[in-house]
């Protein structure tokens, strides 16, 4: 793809939302008369559909009755998403019972015209009521269901729900196989077959999906349907690492596979459409599409198509790029299927803005602008995918008169009545192609339901247009007038990622991994740093450092809180400005990969800003307390004195900076000792602290090993210790502090953990795999929060563990300075030897281990999966890319939780389950500082997920939380007798 083309696409994405929306408004070629004509036609369409309400599809009826804006609709969708993949009856019954017992089914009784829906509602009402009235849902729900069926043996509720879900699945999914799909589709209307749901997690998955696509192309081609049938291809199904940092690898490994499929499709005269995916993958998709479009063997083929998402600010520039390829390209214009995912990702990654519009009417306007651009294009073939009556009417208006051929598209099971009514009313309605998922319900339904949940908010046209209780004016609105009314402004309740933590502080700046220019610029800047690493200073004088810090304490403690905050804010800015330097140092000294290094720089900056804000809130003025008249009582916070901050090598910038920033914010001075493995990072960070206005003697750095740390802890001047590291070292510090004469020093300790994750049979295997790989192996497993023991329900263990092992094989082990590396080295040879001894001791229980490439020189160990019976088999935390897995039967969960609790740790805990009651049961038994439900277990964000454990995992309070600074402070109460020099003026002045 031409560099200038990509630059134009990037520039479009960099626009503010207001700028982008205003540009789209200007591109919609409608004056007032045209807009009124569109509104009239759209209202007529809706009125016509409402008069034919008896012809609605089951899916339309379902969405109208239950929708996604009430508890009942959400409950049914949750059951549909999970039920068919659950292999064991007890868990299936528990899921059904929980979801049905909390909803009001009686309110839907008799409300639908569908006999099936009314009968289902009766069954749901009776089942839900019986559960709610006859049993405690937090108790033995499965037992109640078994008692309900008595001698029958099989749960009636489970059987009924399975049948209901399969019927609904038939509305979502056209057929199980491509042969069945062709037979059901017939030859009267055009189809595009979507063969898959989830993307590949393993190379075996990718090969299987490629074979499925190849078979579908051959089967459709043999049917001789020509333009009446095509195949939609999901690129993330063809490569398990379809991610921007794997760019060269993906282009090399996936490119040939995709080219073979395209040539096969061309030979069979079957159209092939590249489906749209998440925003960060856009460049990859376009690069691969460009390769297909420029292939000599495909030059004369007009069946190569691509989907474009109108909710993306980059969509118009993408259309311009496609038109510039000067070949006939079918372009499927959709509004977009990952909206909430894109919003969250931008917030989590700290991007400058959102890649999508934050208001639905803005997306509607963008769709019309893109539609107009497609209809004006030189060589593109427009395909308009929509279920919105106004959009249909608007496209017809845009395409009025002689012009190019185009078509509409709809999803199988949805929109049939809308388009049938349009065909009755408009003679010029073009063909309507059906986008039809094909595959087993258990494989596709979870994916399709999540797509529907993403786009099925109660503002959705699909949910409301057949509802007589919703006025026509509300259902059919002119998006141009709506957007003009708010002047293109973004949604007021969706702040920019930078403002996510306001009013407390601003969010740190991240890196857009989907922007090749931004990533390459950081790589080049980091590669330019040739800073020599600094060794330990054997002549360090702990006593001199403590003396200087003691001397500086009175002045720093007296510095106003606002001034201390200003220094910390300046420090945060400096850390972000020096990001490339720290990325280079983190790779060289700590083995951090690019993504992990960027995240660590962000965390360090977040600590500074967050603690600065807390400092100003807590330390600016005392808190006024109640008391008798004539007296003023105030509670004040002050620094304790000198803090020893002892930080680890695994987060050598973030934890080092966080400890020191917290101590300084509370008015203390600091003697900081970083880990001996990472002295250069700490040295540069300390230099930035001094440059930010923090006095040199307020932060003194001492380098060295355990002996230096022991001397620092034992020093008489130390008023407190902030420590992150092993539990054994924390206990030694605790004993050392207790043995000192003089004032009692405080200890704030964050230590390790045997962190566990519980996965039951309701969990989605692909989601679990992603989260396990991240939790266990990111940072080479060298995080205190890393997953150490994975408990998997035995019913799904074989399939899940095979998927995890396959996903492990996709990880790139290599030089952390290479942006494509997933797994770097462990910290040093001593750590490697310890891990190797543990693996060797488990030699007969190793399920899978990734080989280390022979070209690598250093302390590398491949990710390893080891089976154990229980967490009790482990006598220590093994700090590296080693994951232990244990299986449990559904009725053994209580024993599993007891074993985890008895291990004594309490740092992080993961739960993957669609049953909320089960997640609460796990949390109630296993006391962990940070619990993560249905997501990975790492990457706690300052001010969002305060981090710290209990038991053997630390003392608290939590780092990055609102109570952390209190432990660094002393409290003093001041009482003034305000009437000591006269009468009580306040009391005497009260009105009678």
PDB file of C-alpha atoms in Angstrom, residues 99-272:
ATOM      1  CA  UNK A  99     -30.601 -16.209  34.734  1.00  0.00           C
ATOM      2  CA  UNK A 100     -34.278 -17.119  34.916  1.00  0.00           C
ATOM      3  CA  UNK A 101     -34.804 -16.558  38.628  1.00  0.00           C
ATOM      4  CA  UNK A 102     -33.975 -12.852  38.573  1.00  0.00           C
ATOM      5  CA  UNK A 103     -36.261 -11.684  35.774  1.00  0.00           C
ATOM      6  CA  UNK A 104     -39.927 -10.701  35.491  1.00  0.00           C
ATOM      7  CA  UNK A 105     -41.310 -13.118  32.899  1.00  0.00           C
ATOM      8  CA  UNK A 106     -44.934 -12.471  33.771  1.00  0.00           C
ATOM      9  CA  UNK A 107     -44.667  -8.990  32.273  1.00  0.00           C
ATOM     10  CA  UNK A 108     -44.108 -10.549  28.836  1.00  0.00           C
ATOM     11  CA  UNK A 109     -46.907 -13.088  29.036  1.00  0.00           C
ATOM     12  CA  UNK A 110     -49.305 -12.793  26.087  1.00  0.00           C
ATOM     13  CA  UNK A 111     -47.540  -9.704  24.723  1.00  0.00           C
ATOM     14  CA  UNK A 112     -46.255 -11.353  21.565  1.00  0.00           C
ATOM     15  CA  UNK A 113     -48.126 -12.552  18.476  1.00  0.00           C
ATOM     16  CA  UNK A 114     -45.851 -15.593  18.375  1.00  0.00           C
ATOM     17  CA  UNK A 115     -47.234 -18.846  19.801  1.00  0.00           C
ATOM     18  CA  UNK A 116     -43.667 -20.038  20.271  1.00  0.00           C
ATOM     19  CA  UNK A 117     -42.639 -16.952  22.265  1.00  0.00           C
ATOM     20  CA  UNK A 118     -45.787 -17.048  24.416  1.00  0.00           C
ATOM     21  CA  UNK A 119     -45.307 -20.732  25.181  1.00  0.00           C
ATOM     22  CA  UNK A 120     -41.664 -20.111  25.965  1.00  0.00           C
ATOM     23  CA  UNK A 121     -42.595 -17.207  28.232  1.00  0.00           C
ATOM     24  CA  UNK A 122     -44.999 -19.446  30.172  1.00  0.00           C
ATOM     25  CA  UNK A 123     -42.225 -21.989  30.712  1.00  0.00           C
ATOM     26  CA  UNK A 124     -39.731 -19.306  31.681  1.00  0.00           C
ATOM     27  CA  UNK A 125     -42.191 -17.678  34.078  1.00  0.00           C
ATOM     28  CA  UNK A 126     -43.027 -20.959  35.820  1.00  0.00           C
ATOM     29  CA  UNK A 127     -39.400 -22.022  36.043  1.00  0.00           C
ATOM     30  CA  UNK A 128     -38.195 -18.615  37.202  1.00  0.00           C
ATOM     31  CA  UNK A 129     -40.979 -18.242  39.750  1.00  0.00           C
ATOM     32  CA  UNK A 130     -40.405 -21.703  41.149  1.00  0.00           C
ATOM     33  CA  UNK A 131     -36.715 -21.036  41.538  1.00  0.00           C
ATOM     34  CA  UNK A 132     -37.277 -17.641  43.062  1.00  0.00           C
ATOM     35  CA  UNK A 133     -39.994 -18.754  45.496  1.00  0.00           C
ATOM     36  CA  UNK A 134     -39.046 -22.326  46.227  1.00  0.00           C
ATOM     37  CA  UNK A 135     -35.305 -22.126  46.632  1.00  0.00           C
ATOM     38  CA  UNK A 136     -32.495 -19.793  47.508  1.00  0.00           C
ATOM     39  CA  UNK A 137     -30.705 -19.085  44.238  1.00  0.00           C
ATOM     40  CA  UNK A 138     -27.442 -18.867  46.116  1.00  0.00           C
ATOM     41  CA  UNK A 139     -27.943 -22.444  47.260  1.00  0.00           C
ATOM     42  CA  UNK A 140     -28.362 -25.743  45.437  1.00  0.00           C
ATOM     43  CA  UNK A 141     -30.119 -24.547  42.297  1.00  0.00           C
ATOM     44  CA  UNK A 142     -29.238 -27.654  40.334  1.00  0.00           C
ATOM     45  CA  UNK A 143     -30.804 -29.706  43.119  1.00  0.00           C
ATOM     46  CA  UNK A 144     -34.098 -27.798  42.814  1.00  0.00           C
ATOM     47  CA  UNK A 145     -34.192 -28.422  39.090  1.00  0.00           C
ATOM     48  CA  UNK A 146     -33.646 -32.125  39.623  1.00  0.00           C
ATOM     49  CA  UNK A 147     -36.434 -32.215  42.218  1.00  0.00           C
ATOM     50  CA  UNK A 148     -38.664 -30.441  39.682  1.00  0.00           C
ATOM     51  CA  UNK A 149     -38.305 -33.253  37.189  1.00  0.00           C
ATOM     52  CA  UNK A 150     -38.604 -36.039  39.741  1.00  0.00           C
ATOM     53  CA  UNK A 151     -38.601 -39.428  38.082  1.00  0.00           C
ATOM     54  CA  UNK A 152     -38.102 -38.078  34.578  1.00  0.00           C
ATOM     55  CA  UNK A 153     -34.350 -37.920  35.222  1.00  0.00           C
ATOM     56  CA  UNK A 154     -33.542 -35.069  32.796  1.00  0.00           C
ATOM     57  CA  UNK A 155     -34.099 -31.464  33.726  1.00  0.00           C
ATOM     58  CA  UNK A 156     -37.238 -30.246  31.978  1.00  0.00           C
ATOM     59  CA  UNK A 157     -36.023 -26.668  32.252  1.00  0.00           C
ATOM     60  CA  UNK A 158     -32.665 -27.543  30.709  1.00  0.00           C
ATOM     61  CA  UNK A 159     -34.280 -29.492  27.880  1.00  0.00           C
ATOM     62  CA  UNK A 160     -36.755 -26.703  27.183  1.00  0.00           C
ATOM     63  CA  UNK A 161     -34.091 -24.018  27.228  1.00  0.00           C
ATOM     64  CA  UNK A 162     -31.783 -26.052  24.993  1.00  0.00           C
ATOM     65  CA  UNK A 163     -34.615 -26.405  22.516  1.00  0.00           C
ATOM     66  CA  UNK A 164     -35.417 -22.695  22.721  1.00  0.00           C
ATOM     67  CA  UNK A 165     -31.810 -21.731  22.170  1.00  0.00           C
ATOM     68  CA  UNK A 166     -31.494 -24.059  19.195  1.00  0.00           C
ATOM     69  CA  UNK A 167     -34.619 -22.572  17.641  1.00  0.00           C
ATOM     70  CA  UNK A 168     -33.224 -19.069  18.135  1.00  0.00           C
ATOM     71  CA  UNK A 169     -29.917 -20.326  16.794  1.00  0.00           C
ATOM     72  CA  UNK A 170     -31.710 -21.389  13.651  1.00  0.00           C
ATOM     73  CA  UNK A 171     -32.806 -17.782  13.227  1.00  0.00           C
ATOM     74  CA  UNK A 172     -29.212 -16.553  13.559  1.00  0.00           C
ATOM     75  CA  UNK A 173     -27.464 -19.351  11.640  1.00  0.00           C
ATOM     76  CA  UNK A 174     -28.574 -20.386   8.149  1.00  0.00           C
ATOM     77  CA  UNK A 175     -27.240 -23.954   8.236  1.00  0.00           C
ATOM     78  CA  UNK A 176     -24.626 -26.228   9.756  1.00  0.00           C
ATOM     79  CA  UNK A 177     -22.727 -26.886   6.516  1.00  0.00           C
ATOM     80  CA  UNK A 178     -22.219 -25.074   3.255  1.00  0.00           C
ATOM     81  CA  UNK A 179     -24.104 -27.856   1.459  1.00  0.00           C
ATOM     82  CA  UNK A 180     -27.122 -27.360   3.720  1.00  0.00           C
ATOM     83  CA  UNK A 181     -26.802 -23.595   3.308  1.00  0.00           C
ATOM     84  CA  UNK A 182     -26.934 -23.813  -0.475  1.00  0.00           C
ATOM     85  CA  UNK A 183     -29.953 -26.078  -0.319  1.00  0.00           C
ATOM     86  CA  UNK A 184     -31.756 -23.728   2.065  1.00  0.00           C
ATOM     87  CA  UNK A 185     -30.729 -20.529   0.285  1.00  0.00           C
ATOM     88  CA  UNK A 186     -32.000 -21.578  -3.132  1.00  0.00           C
ATOM     89  CA  UNK A 187     -31.312 -19.575  -6.272  1.00  0.00           C
ATOM     90  CA  UNK A 188     -33.854 -16.756  -6.040  1.00  0.00           C
ATOM     91  CA  UNK A 189     -31.837 -14.280  -3.953  1.00  0.00           C
ATOM     92  CA  UNK A 190     -28.133 -13.535  -3.578  1.00  0.00           C
ATOM     93  CA  UNK A 191     -26.208 -14.716  -0.496  1.00  0.00           C
ATOM     94  CA  UNK A 192     -22.872 -14.105   1.129  1.00  0.00           C
ATOM     95  CA  UNK A 193     -21.909 -17.009   3.379  1.00  0.00           C
ATOM     96  CA  UNK A 194     -19.957 -16.359   6.575  1.00  0.00           C
ATOM     97  CA  UNK A 195     -18.366 -19.655   7.555  1.00  0.00           C
ATOM     98  CA  UNK A 196     -16.936 -18.865  10.978  1.00  0.00           C
ATOM     99  CA  UNK A 197     -17.408 -17.262  14.382  1.00  0.00           C
ATOM    100  CA  UNK A 198     -14.390 -16.836  16.626  1.00  0.00           C
ATOM    101  CA  UNK A 199     -10.924 -16.103  15.257  1.00  0.00           C
ATOM    102  CA  UNK A 200      -8.103 -18.659  15.341  1.00  0.00           C
ATOM    103  CA  UNK A 201      -6.087 -19.134  18.532  1.00  0.00           C
ATOM    104  CA  UNK A 202      -3.784 -21.837  17.200  1.00  0.00           C
ATOM    105  CA  UNK A 203      -2.127 -22.735  13.916  1.00  0.00           C
ATOM    106  CA  UNK A 204      -4.314 -25.842  13.798  1.00  0.00           C
ATOM    107  CA  UNK A 205      -7.387 -23.605  14.082  1.00  0.00           C
ATOM    108  CA  UNK A 206      -6.126 -21.458  11.219  1.00  0.00           C
ATOM    109  CA  UNK A 207      -5.453 -24.486   9.019  1.00  0.00           C
ATOM    110  CA  UNK A 208      -8.918 -25.869   9.805  1.00  0.00           C
ATOM    111  CA  UNK A 209     -10.577 -22.558   8.956  1.00  0.00           C
ATOM    112  CA  UNK A 210      -8.589 -22.204   5.732  1.00  0.00           C
ATOM    113  CA  UNK A 211      -9.722 -25.686   4.716  1.00  0.00           C
ATOM    114  CA  UNK A 212     -13.328 -24.745   5.542  1.00  0.00           C
ATOM    115  CA  UNK A 213     -13.097 -21.637   3.360  1.00  0.00           C
ATOM    116  CA  UNK A 214     -11.503 -23.645   0.565  1.00  0.00           C
ATOM    117  CA  UNK A 215     -14.237 -26.268   0.745  1.00  0.00           C
ATOM    118  CA  UNK A 216     -16.949 -23.613   0.773  1.00  0.00           C
ATOM    119  CA  UNK A 217     -15.474 -21.885  -2.278  1.00  0.00           C
ATOM    120  CA  UNK A 218     -15.355 -25.161  -4.170  1.00  0.00           C
ATOM    121  CA  UNK A 219     -18.865 -26.148  -3.158  1.00  0.00           C
ATOM    122  CA  UNK A 220     -20.389 -22.768  -4.041  1.00  0.00           C
ATOM    123  CA  UNK A 221     -18.442 -22.690  -7.291  1.00  0.00           C
ATOM    124  CA  UNK A 222     -19.666 -26.144  -8.273  1.00  0.00           C
ATOM    125  CA  UNK A 223     -23.242 -24.983  -7.742  1.00  0.00           C
ATOM    126  CA  UNK A 224     -22.767 -22.544 -10.638  1.00  0.00           C
ATOM    127  CA  UNK A 225     -24.557 -19.663  -8.927  1.00  0.00           C
ATOM    128  CA  UNK A 226     -22.161 -16.991 -10.176  1.00  0.00           C
ATOM    129  CA  UNK A 227     -22.847 -13.590  -8.640  1.00  0.00           C
ATOM    130  CA  UNK A 228     -25.748 -14.989  -6.613  1.00  0.00           C
ATOM    131  CA  UNK A 229     -23.428 -16.456  -3.967  1.00  0.00           C
ATOM    132  CA  UNK A 230     -20.170 -15.426  -2.342  1.00  0.00           C
ATOM    133  CA  UNK A 231     -17.964 -16.128   0.671  1.00  0.00           C
ATOM    134  CA  UNK A 232     -16.991 -13.721   3.448  1.00  0.00           C
ATOM    135  CA  UNK A 233     -13.518 -14.254   4.911  1.00  0.00           C
ATOM    136  CA  UNK A 234     -12.427 -13.283   8.416  1.00  0.00           C
ATOM    137  CA  UNK A 235      -8.662 -12.717   8.386  1.00  0.00           C
ATOM    138  CA  UNK A 236      -8.251 -13.305  12.119  1.00  0.00           C
ATOM    139  CA  UNK A 237      -9.538 -16.833  11.471  1.00  0.00           C
ATOM    140  CA  UNK A 238      -6.620 -17.492   9.129  1.00  0.00           C
ATOM    141  CA  UNK A 239      -3.792 -16.538  11.487  1.00  0.00           C
ATOM    142  CA  UNK A 240      -3.725 -16.806  15.292  1.00  0.00           C
ATOM    143  CA  UNK A 241      -1.528 -13.713  15.689  1.00  0.00           C
ATOM    144  CA  UNK A 242      -3.413 -11.310  13.440  1.00  0.00           C
ATOM    145  CA  UNK A 243      -2.137  -8.321  15.410  1.00  0.00           C
ATOM    146  CA  UNK A 244      -0.283  -5.145  14.412  1.00  0.00           C
ATOM    147  CA  UNK A 245       2.959  -5.904  16.271  1.00  0.00           C
ATOM    148  CA  UNK A 246       3.149  -9.188  14.332  1.00  0.00           C
ATOM    149  CA  UNK A 247       2.922  -7.295  11.048  1.00  0.00           C
ATOM    150  CA  UNK A 248       5.849  -8.805   9.113  1.00  0.00           C
ATOM    151  CA  UNK A 249       5.062 -12.306  10.310  1.00  0.00           C
ATOM    152  CA  UNK A 250       1.383 -12.024   9.418  1.00  0.00           C
ATOM    153  CA  UNK A 251       2.082 -10.602   5.973  1.00  0.00           C
ATOM    154  CA  UNK A 252       4.554 -13.407   5.332  1.00  0.00           C
ATOM    155  CA  UNK A 253       2.568 -16.334   6.764  1.00  0.00           C
ATOM    156  CA  UNK A 254      -0.990 -15.276   5.995  1.00  0.00           C
ATOM    157  CA  UNK A 255      -0.357 -13.576   2.666  1.00  0.00           C
ATOM    158  CA  UNK A 256       0.199 -16.782   0.687  1.00  0.00           C
ATOM    159  CA  UNK A 257      -2.785 -18.535   2.292  1.00  0.00           C
ATOM    160  CA  UNK A 258      -5.095 -15.644   1.456  1.00  0.00           C
ATOM    161  CA  UNK A 259      -3.740 -15.345  -2.066  1.00  0.00           C
ATOM    162  CA  UNK A 260      -4.391 -19.058  -2.673  1.00  0.00           C
ATOM    163  CA  UNK A 261      -7.986 -18.653  -1.443  1.00  0.00           C
ATOM    164  CA  UNK A 262      -8.529 -15.632  -3.674  1.00  0.00           C
ATOM    165  CA  UNK A 263      -7.152 -17.406  -6.739  1.00  0.00           C
ATOM    166  CA  UNK A 264      -9.332 -20.398  -5.935  1.00  0.00           C
ATOM    167  CA  UNK A 265     -12.380 -18.141  -5.655  1.00  0.00           C
ATOM    168  CA  UNK A 266     -11.544 -16.429  -8.943  1.00  0.00           C
ATOM    169  CA  UNK A 267     -11.175 -19.798 -10.677  1.00  0.00           C
ATOM    170  CA  UNK A 268     -14.585 -20.869  -9.367  1.00  0.00           C
ATOM    171  CA  UNK A 269     -16.129 -17.451 -10.169  1.00  0.00           C
ATOM    172  CA  UNK A 270     -17.122 -17.013  -6.512  1.00  0.00           C
ATOM    173  CA  UNK A 271     -16.959 -13.553  -4.956  1.00  0.00           C
ATOM    174  CA  UNK A 272     -14.746 -13.199  -1.888  1.00  0.00           C
TER     175      UNK A 272
END
